[in-house]
CSV table of C-alpha atoms in Angstrom, one decimal:
chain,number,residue,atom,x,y,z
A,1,UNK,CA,-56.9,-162.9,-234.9
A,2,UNK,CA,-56.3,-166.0,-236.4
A,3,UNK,CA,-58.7,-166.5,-239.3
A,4,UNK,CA,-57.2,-162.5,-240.3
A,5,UNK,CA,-54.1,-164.9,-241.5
A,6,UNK,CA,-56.3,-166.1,-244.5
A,7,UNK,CA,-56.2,-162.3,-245.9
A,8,UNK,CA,-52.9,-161.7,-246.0
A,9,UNK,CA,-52.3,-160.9,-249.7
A,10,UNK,CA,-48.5,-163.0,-249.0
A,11,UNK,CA,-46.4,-163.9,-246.2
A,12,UNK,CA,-43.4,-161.3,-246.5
A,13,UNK,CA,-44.8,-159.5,-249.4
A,14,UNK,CA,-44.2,-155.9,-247.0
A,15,UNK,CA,-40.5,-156.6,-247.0
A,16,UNK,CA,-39.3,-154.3,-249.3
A,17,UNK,CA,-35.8,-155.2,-248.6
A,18,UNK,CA,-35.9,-159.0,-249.1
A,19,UNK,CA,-38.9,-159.3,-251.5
A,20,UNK,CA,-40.6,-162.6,-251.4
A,21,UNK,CA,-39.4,-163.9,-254.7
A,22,UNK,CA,-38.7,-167.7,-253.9
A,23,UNK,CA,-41.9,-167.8,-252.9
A,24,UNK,CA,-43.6,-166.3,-256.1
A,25,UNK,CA,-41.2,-168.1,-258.4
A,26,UNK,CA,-43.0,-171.6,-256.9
A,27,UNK,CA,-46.4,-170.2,-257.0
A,28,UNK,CA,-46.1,-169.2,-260.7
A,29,UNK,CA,-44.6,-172.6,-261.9
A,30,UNK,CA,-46.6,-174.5,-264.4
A,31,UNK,CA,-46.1,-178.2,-263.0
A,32,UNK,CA,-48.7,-178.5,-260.5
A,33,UNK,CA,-51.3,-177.0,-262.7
A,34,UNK,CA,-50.8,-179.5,-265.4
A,35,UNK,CA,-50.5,-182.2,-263.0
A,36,UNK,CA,-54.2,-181.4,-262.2
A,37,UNK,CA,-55.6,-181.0,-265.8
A,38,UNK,CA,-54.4,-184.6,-266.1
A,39,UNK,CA,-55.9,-185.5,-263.3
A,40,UNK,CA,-59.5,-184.0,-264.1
A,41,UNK,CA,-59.4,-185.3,-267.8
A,42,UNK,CA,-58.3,-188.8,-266.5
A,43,UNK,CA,-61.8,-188.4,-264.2
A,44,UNK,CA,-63.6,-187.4,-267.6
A,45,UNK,CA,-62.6,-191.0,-269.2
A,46,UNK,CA,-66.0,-192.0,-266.6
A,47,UNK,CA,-68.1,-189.5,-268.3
A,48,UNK,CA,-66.4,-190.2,-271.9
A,49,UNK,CA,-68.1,-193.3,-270.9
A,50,UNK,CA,-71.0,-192.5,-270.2
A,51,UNK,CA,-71.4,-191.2,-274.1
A,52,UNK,CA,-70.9,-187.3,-272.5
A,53,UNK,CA,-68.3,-187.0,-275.4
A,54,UNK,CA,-69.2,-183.3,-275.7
A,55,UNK,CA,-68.9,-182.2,-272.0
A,56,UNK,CA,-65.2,-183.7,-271.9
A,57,UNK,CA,-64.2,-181.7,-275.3
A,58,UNK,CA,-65.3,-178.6,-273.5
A,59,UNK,CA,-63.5,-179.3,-270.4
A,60,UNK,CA,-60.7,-179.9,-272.4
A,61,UNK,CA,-60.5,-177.0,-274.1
A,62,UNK,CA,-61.0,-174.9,-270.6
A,63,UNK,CA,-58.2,-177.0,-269.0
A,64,UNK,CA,-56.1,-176.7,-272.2
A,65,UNK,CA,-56.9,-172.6,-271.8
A,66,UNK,CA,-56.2,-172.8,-268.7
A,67,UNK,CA,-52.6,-174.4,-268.8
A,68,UNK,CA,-51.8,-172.0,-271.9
A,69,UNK,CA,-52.3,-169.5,-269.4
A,70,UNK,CA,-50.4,-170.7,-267.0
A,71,UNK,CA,-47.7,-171.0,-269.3
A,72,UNK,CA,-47.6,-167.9,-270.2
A,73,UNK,CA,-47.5,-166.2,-266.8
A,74,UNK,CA,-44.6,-168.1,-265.5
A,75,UNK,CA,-42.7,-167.4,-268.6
A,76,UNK,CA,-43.5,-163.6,-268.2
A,77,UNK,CA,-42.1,-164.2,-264.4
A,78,UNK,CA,-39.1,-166.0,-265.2
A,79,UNK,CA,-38.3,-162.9,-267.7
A,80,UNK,CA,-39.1,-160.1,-265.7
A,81,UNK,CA,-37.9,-156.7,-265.4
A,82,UNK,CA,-35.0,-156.7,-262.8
A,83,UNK,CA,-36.8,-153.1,-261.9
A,84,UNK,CA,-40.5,-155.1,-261.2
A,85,UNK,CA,-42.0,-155.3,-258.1
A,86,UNK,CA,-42.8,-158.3,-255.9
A,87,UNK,CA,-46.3,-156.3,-255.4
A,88,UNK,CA,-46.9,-155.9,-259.2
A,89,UNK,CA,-46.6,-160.0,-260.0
A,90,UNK,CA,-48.4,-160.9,-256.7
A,91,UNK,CA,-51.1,-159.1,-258.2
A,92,UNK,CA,-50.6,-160.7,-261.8
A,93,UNK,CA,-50.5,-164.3,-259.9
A,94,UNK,CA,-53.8,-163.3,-258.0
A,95,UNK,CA,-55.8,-162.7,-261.6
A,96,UNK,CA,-54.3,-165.7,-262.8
A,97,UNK,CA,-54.7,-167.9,-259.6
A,98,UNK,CA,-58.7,-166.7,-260.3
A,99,UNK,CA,-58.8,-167.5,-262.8
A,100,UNK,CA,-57.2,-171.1,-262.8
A,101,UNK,CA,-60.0,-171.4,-259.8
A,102,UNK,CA,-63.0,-170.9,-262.1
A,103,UNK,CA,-61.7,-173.3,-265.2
A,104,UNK,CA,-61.0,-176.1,-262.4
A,105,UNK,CA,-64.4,-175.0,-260.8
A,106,UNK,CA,-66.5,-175.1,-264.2
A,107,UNK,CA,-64.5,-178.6,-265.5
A,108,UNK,CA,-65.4,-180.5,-262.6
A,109,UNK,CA,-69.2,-179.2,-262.4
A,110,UNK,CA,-69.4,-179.9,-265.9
A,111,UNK,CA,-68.3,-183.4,-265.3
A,112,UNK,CA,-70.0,-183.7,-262.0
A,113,UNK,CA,-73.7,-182.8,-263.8
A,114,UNK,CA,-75.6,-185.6,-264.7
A,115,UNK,CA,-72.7,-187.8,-263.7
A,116,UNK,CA,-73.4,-191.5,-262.0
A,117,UNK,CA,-73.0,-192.0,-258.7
A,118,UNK,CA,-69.5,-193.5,-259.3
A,119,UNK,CA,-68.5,-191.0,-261.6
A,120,UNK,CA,-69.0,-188.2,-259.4
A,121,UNK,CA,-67.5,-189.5,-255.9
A,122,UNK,CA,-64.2,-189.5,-258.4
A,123,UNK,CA,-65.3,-186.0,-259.0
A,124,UNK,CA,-65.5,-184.7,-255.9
A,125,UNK,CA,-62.2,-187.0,-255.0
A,126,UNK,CA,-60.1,-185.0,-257.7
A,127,UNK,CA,-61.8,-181.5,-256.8
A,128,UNK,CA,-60.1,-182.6,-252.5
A,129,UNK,CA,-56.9,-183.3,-254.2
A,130,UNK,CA,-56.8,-180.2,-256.1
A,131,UNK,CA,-58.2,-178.1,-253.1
A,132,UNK,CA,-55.7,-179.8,-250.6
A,133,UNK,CA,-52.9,-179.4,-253.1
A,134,UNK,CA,-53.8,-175.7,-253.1
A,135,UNK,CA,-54.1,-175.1,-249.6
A,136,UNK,CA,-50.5,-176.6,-249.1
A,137,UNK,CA,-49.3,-173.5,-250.6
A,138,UNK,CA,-51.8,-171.3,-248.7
A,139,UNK,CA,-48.7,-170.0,-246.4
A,140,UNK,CA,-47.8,-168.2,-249.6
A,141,UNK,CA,-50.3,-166.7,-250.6
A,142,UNK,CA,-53.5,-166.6,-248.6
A,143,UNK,CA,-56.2,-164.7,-250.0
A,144,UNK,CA,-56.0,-166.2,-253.6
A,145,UNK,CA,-56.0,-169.2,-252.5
A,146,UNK,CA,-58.9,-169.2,-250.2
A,147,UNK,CA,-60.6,-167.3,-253.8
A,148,UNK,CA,-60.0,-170.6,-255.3
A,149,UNK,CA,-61.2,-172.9,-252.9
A,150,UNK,CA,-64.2,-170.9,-253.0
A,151,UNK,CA,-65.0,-170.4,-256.0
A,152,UNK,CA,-64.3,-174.4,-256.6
A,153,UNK,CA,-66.5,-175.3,-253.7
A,154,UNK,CA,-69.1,-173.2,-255.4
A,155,UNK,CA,-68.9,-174.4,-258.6
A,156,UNK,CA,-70.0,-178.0,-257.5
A,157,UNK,CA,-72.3,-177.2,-254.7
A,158,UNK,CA,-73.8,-174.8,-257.3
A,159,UNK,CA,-74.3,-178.4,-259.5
A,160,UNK,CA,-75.3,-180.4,-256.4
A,161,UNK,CA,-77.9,-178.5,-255.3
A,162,UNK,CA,-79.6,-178.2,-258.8
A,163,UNK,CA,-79.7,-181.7,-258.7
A,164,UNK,CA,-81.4,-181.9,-254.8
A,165,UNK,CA,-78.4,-183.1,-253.5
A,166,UNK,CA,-78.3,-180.8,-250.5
A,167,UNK,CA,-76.2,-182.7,-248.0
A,168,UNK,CA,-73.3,-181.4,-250.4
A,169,UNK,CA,-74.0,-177.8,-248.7
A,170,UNK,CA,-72.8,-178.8,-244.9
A,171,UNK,CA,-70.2,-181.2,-246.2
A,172,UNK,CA,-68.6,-178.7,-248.4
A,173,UNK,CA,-68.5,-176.2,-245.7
A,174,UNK,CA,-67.1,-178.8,-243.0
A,175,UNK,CA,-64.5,-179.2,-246.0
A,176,UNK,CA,-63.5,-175.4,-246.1
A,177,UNK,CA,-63.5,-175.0,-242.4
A,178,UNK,CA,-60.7,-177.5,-242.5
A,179,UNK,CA,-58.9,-176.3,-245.1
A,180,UNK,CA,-58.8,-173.0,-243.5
A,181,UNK,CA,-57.3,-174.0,-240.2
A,182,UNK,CA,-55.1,-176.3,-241.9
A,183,UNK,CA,-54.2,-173.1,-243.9
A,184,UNK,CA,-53.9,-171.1,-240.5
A,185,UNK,CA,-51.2,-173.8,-239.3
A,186,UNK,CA,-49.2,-173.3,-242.0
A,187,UNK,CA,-49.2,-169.8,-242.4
A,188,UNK,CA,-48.0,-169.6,-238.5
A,189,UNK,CA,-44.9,-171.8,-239.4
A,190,UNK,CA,-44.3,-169.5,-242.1
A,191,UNK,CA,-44.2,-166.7,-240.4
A,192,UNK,CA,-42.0,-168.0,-237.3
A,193,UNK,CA,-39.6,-169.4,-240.1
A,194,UNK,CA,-39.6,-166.0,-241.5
A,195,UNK,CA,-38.9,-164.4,-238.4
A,196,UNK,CA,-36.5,-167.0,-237.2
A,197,UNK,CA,-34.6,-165.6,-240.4
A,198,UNK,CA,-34.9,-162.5,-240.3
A,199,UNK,CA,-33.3,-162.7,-236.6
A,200,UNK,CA,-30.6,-165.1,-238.2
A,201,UNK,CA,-29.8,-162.3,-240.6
A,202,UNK,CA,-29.8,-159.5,-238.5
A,203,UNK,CA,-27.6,-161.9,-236.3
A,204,UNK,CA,-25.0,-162.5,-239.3
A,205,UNK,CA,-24.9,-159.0,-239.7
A,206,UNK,CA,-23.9,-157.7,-236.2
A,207,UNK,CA,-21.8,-160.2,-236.0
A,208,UNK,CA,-19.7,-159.5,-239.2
A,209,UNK,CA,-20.1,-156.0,-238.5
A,210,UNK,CA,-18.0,-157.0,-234.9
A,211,UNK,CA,-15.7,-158.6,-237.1
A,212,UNK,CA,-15.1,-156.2,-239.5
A,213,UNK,CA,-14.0,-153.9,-236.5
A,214,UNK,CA,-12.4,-156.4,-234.3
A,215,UNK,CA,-10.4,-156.7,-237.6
A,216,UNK,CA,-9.7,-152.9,-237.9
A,217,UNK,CA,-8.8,-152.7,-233.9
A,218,UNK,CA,-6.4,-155.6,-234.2
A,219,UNK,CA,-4.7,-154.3,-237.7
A,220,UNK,CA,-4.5,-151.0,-235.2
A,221,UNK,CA,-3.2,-152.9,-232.7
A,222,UNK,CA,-0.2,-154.6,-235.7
A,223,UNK,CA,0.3,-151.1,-236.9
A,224,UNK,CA,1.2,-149.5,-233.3
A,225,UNK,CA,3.0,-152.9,-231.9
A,226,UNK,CA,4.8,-152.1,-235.1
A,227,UNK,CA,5.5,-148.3,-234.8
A,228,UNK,CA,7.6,-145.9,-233.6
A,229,UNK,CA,6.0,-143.7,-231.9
A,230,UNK,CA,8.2,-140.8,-231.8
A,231,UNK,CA,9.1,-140.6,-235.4
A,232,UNK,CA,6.1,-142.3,-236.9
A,233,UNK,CA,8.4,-145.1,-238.8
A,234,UNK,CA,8.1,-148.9,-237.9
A,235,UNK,CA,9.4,-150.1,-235.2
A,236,UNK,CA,12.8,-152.8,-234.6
A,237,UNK,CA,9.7,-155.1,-234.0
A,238,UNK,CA,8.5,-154.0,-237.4
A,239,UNK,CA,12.2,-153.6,-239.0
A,240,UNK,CA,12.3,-157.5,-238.5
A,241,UNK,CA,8.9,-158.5,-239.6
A,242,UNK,CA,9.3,-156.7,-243.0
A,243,UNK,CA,13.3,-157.8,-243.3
A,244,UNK,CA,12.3,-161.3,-242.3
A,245,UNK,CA,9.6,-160.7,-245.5
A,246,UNK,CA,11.9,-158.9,-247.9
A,247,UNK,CA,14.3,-162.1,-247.4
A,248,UNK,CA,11.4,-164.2,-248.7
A,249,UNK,CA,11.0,-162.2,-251.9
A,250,UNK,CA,14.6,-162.2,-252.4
A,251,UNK,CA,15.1,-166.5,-252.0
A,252,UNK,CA,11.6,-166.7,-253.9
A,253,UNK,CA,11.5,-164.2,-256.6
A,254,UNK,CA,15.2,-163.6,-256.7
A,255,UNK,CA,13.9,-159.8,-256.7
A,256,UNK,CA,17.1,-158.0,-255.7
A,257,UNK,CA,17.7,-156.6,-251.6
A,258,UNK,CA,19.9,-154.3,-250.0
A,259,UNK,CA,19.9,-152.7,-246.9
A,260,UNK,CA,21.2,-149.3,-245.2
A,261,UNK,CA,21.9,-148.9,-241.5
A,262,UNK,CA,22.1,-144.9,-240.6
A,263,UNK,CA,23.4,-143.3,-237.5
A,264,UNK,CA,23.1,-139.8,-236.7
A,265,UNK,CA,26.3,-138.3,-236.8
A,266,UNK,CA,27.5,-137.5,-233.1
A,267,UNK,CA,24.3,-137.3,-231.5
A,268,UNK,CA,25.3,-138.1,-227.9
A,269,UNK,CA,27.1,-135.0,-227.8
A,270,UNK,CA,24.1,-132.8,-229.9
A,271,UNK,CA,21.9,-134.6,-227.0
A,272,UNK,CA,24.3,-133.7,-224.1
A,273,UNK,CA,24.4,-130.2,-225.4
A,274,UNK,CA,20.9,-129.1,-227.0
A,275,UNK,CA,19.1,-131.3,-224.6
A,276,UNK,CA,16.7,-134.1,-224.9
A,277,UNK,CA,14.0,-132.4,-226.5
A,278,UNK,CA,16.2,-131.3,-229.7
A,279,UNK,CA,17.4,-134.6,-229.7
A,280,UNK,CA,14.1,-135.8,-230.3
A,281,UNK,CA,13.4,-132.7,-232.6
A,282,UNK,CA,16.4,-133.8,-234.5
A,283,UNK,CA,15.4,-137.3,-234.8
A,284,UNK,CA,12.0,-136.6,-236.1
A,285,UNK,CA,13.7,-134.7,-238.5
A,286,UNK,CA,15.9,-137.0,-240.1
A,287,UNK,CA,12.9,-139.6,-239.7
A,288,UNK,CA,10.9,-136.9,-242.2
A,289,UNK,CA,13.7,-137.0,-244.2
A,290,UNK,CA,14.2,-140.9,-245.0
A,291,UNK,CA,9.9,-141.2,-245.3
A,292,UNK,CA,10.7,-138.5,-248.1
A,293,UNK,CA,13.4,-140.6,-249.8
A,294,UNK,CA,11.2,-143.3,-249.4
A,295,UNK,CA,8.3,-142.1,-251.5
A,296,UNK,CA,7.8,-144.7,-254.6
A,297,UNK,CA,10.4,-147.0,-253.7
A,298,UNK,CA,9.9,-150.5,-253.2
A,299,UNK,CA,10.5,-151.0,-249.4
A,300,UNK,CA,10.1,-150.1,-245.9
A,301,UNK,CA,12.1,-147.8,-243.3
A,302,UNK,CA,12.0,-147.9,-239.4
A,303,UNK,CA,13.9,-146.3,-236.6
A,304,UNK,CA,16.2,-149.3,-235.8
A,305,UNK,CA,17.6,-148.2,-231.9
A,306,UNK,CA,18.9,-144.8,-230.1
A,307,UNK,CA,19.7,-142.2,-232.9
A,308,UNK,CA,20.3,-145.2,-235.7
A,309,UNK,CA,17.8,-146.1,-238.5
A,310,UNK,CA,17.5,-148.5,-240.9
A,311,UNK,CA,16.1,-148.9,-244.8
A,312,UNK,CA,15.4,-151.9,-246.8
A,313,UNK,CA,15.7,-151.8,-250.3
A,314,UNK,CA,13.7,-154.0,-252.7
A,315,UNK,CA,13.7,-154.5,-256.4
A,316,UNK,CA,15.7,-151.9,-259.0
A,317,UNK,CA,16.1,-149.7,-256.3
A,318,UNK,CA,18.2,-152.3,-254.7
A,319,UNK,CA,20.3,-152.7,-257.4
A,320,UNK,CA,21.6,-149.1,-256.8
A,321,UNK,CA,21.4,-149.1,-252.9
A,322,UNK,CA,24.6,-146.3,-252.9
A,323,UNK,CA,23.2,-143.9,-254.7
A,324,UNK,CA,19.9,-144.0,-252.7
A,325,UNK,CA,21.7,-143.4,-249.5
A,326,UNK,CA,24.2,-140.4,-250.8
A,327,UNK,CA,20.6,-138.8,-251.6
A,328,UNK,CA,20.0,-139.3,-248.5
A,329,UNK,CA,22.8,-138.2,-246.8
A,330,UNK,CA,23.1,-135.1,-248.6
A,331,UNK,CA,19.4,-134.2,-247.7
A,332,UNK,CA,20.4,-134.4,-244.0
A,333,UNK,CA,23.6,-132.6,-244.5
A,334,UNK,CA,21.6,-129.4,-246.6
A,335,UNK,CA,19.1,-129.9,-243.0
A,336,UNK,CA,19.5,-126.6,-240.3
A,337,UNK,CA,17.5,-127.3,-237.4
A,338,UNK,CA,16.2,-124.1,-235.4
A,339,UNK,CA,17.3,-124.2,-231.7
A,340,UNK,CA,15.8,-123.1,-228.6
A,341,UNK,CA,18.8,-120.4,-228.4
A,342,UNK,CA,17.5,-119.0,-231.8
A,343,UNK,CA,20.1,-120.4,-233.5
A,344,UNK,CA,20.5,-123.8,-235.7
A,345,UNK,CA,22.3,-126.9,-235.7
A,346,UNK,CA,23.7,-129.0,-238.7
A,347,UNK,CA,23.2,-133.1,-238.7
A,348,UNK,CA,24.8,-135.6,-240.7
A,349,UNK,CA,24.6,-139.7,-241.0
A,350,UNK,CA,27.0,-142.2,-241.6
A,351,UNK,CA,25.5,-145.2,-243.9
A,352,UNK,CA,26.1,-148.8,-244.1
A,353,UNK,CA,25.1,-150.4,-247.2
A,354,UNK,CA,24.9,-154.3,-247.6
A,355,UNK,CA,23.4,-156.3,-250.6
A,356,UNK,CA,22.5,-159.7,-249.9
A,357,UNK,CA,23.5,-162.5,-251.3
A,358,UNK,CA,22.5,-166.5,-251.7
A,359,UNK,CA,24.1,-167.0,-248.6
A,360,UNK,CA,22.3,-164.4,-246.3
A,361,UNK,CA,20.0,-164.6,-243.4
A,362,UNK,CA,18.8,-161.9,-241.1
A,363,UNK,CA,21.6,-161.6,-238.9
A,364,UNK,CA,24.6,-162.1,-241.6
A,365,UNK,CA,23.1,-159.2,-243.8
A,366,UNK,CA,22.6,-156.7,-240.7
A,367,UNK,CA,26.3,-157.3,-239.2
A,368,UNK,CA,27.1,-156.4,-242.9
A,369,UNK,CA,25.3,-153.3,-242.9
A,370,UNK,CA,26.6,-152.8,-239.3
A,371,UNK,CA,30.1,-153.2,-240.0
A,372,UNK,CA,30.0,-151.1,-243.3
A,373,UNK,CA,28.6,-148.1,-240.6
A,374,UNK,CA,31.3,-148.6,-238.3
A,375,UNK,CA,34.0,-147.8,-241.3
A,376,UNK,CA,31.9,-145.1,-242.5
A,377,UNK,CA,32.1,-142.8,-238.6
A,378,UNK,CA,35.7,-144.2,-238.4
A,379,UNK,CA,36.4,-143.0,-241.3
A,380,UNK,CA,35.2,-139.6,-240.6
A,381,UNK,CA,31.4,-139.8,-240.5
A,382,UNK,CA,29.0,-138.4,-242.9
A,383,UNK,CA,29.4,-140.9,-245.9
A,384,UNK,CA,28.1,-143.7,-247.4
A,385,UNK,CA,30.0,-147.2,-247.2
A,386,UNK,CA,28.8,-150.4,-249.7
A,387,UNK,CA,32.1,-152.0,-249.3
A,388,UNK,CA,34.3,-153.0,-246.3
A,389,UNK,CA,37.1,-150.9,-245.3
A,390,UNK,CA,39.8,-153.6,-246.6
A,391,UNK,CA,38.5,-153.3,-249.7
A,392,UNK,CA,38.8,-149.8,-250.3
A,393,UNK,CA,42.7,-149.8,-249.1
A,394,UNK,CA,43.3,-152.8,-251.6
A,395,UNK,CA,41.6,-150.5,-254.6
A,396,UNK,CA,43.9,-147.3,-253.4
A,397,UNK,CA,46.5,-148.7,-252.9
């Protein structure tokens, strides 16, 4: 029901997982309550008057109390224990809310008693304001608000009546039945807003949560655009992503790049001869082989076509590109792979090694490579080649 809204301790106080803080942290601020001791002490300059000098020194020193209070409790809110409770200082602002009820309560029956007629219709116009000030805030905490509006109400009627002024008695209760659907209203729109976000959050969530794994499908997607499936190294899609990259480095950073073409030794005939499924066998191999060697070094490997691979090198290795690639050849040369027959086959690569320099692109530094693998199997296969063929007759000769 409806009027069962005016008992909720605080709109969201159940939610253990988003506590309402916001909401406590404006309920607990001191402005509003000195706002209305000045108002009730600049009503008292009627009854100051009046010559009541000693009924506005003791409303001064409940208001003055009362504020001190105030004070205090906000300050103990603002430094709270990060382990606290929203439950524990709802239950703090309650007492205090109380008790800032009676001292407005007793100040304005003080001042109202024996009042004139002019002095206590400004009475009873401060005691609205406060009460309508109060029940703005009612969708945050009901039930000590309606407390206070009681106990204000009352307070005066309490006054009024001693003094035959029963018409205050219906008047009053008009009063509160208006403030409490007014309070109603608000506490509705508080709750839809607080539904409308927690909807909004649970929203947000999915809808990161989809991205977070439309994320991981697509980076799946990259990786197996970019991989070979049959030896588990990137791909010649892959090869020229990371080259195209490495090439960056190099022009940017002026971090050294070499890089190794390597072709599998005669492997059309070991194909023709052992079948297609040792050729793959053997490829997997070798592809084993170079992921070893590549272990700690600053680049990236990937089957590059047919039975040929290729290895960027970036950084000190790349300074040194020859010596990683006679590692490598040697590892595939000590290699004896088992045969369907029983028996076991040697392999051995050719390598092409090319450095680049200022002037290379893509395609200059790969024909590089590529020609420096052509000399190596013309030469007799199962070595390593960093400089062109010419070269090598000029320094034998």
């Amino acid at each position: 029901m409806p009027i069962q809204k005016l008992t909720l301790p605080m709109v969201g106080i159940d939610n253990e997982a988003d506590p309402p803080w916001e909401h406590l942290s404006t309920l607990f601020h001191i402005f509003p309550h000195i706002v209305a001791a000045i108002a009730i002490l600049s009503a008292a300059t009627l009854p100051y008057m009046e010559g009541r000098t000693f009924e506005v020194l003791v409303v001064f020193a409940i208001l003055s109390l009362q504020v001190i209070m105030r004070g205090v409790a906000d300050l103990g809110f603002r430094r709270r224990h990060p382990s606290d409770t929203a439950q524990k200082w709802l239950k703090r602002f309650t007492l205090v809310s109380v008790l800032s009820g009676v001292a407005w309560g007793a100040s304005l029956a003080i001042l109202y008693s024996g009042g004139s007629p002019d002095t206590q219709v400004v009475i009873l116009a401060i005691g609205c304001g406060i009460l309508q000030s109060s029940a703005a805030r009612a969708y945050m905490a009901p039930r000590s608000t309606l407390l206070v509006i009681f106990v204000m109400i009352a307070a005066i009627n309490l006054v009024a009546v001693r003094e035959g002024n029963w018409i205050m008695v219906p008047i009053c209760l008009a009063y509160v039945g208006f403030l409490a659907s007014y309070m109603i209203r608000l506490i509705a729109m508080d709750e839809r807003r607080l539904a409308a976000e927690t909807k909004t959050r649970t929203l947000v969530a999915a809808l990161a949560e989809s991205n977070e794994k439309l994320t991981y499908a697509n980076e799946q997607l990259r990786r197996h655009a970019e991989t070979d499936a049959l030896t588990g190294l990137g791909n010649r899609r892959g090869f020229d992503v990371q080259l195209s990259h490495c090439l960056g480095r190099y022009r940017n950073d002026r971090e050294p790049l070499a890089l190794l073409l390597i072709d599998i030794d005669h492997f059309k005939l070991f194909n023709d001869t052992r079948g297609h499924q040792a050729g793959d066998a053997a490829l997997q191999v070798v592809a084993e082989v170079i992921a070893a060697c590549m272990r700690d070094v600053d680049g990236t490997a990937a089957r590059y076509g047919g039975e040929e691979f290729a290895v960027v090198l970036q950084g000190n290795h790349a300074l040194q590109p020859a010596v990683f690639g006679e590692d490598l050849r040697k590892r595939v040369a000590s290699l004896f792979l088992p045969t369907a027959d029983g028996g076991s086959a040697d392999l051995t690569v050719s390598i092409g090694v090319a450095t680049a320099g200022p002037e290379d692109d893509e395609r200059s530094l790969i024909a590089l490579a590529d020609r420096r693998l052509y000399d190596a199997k013309a030469c007799g296969r199962n070595r390593v080649f960093d400089t062109d063929h010419e070269e090598r007759l000029v320094g034998s000769a």
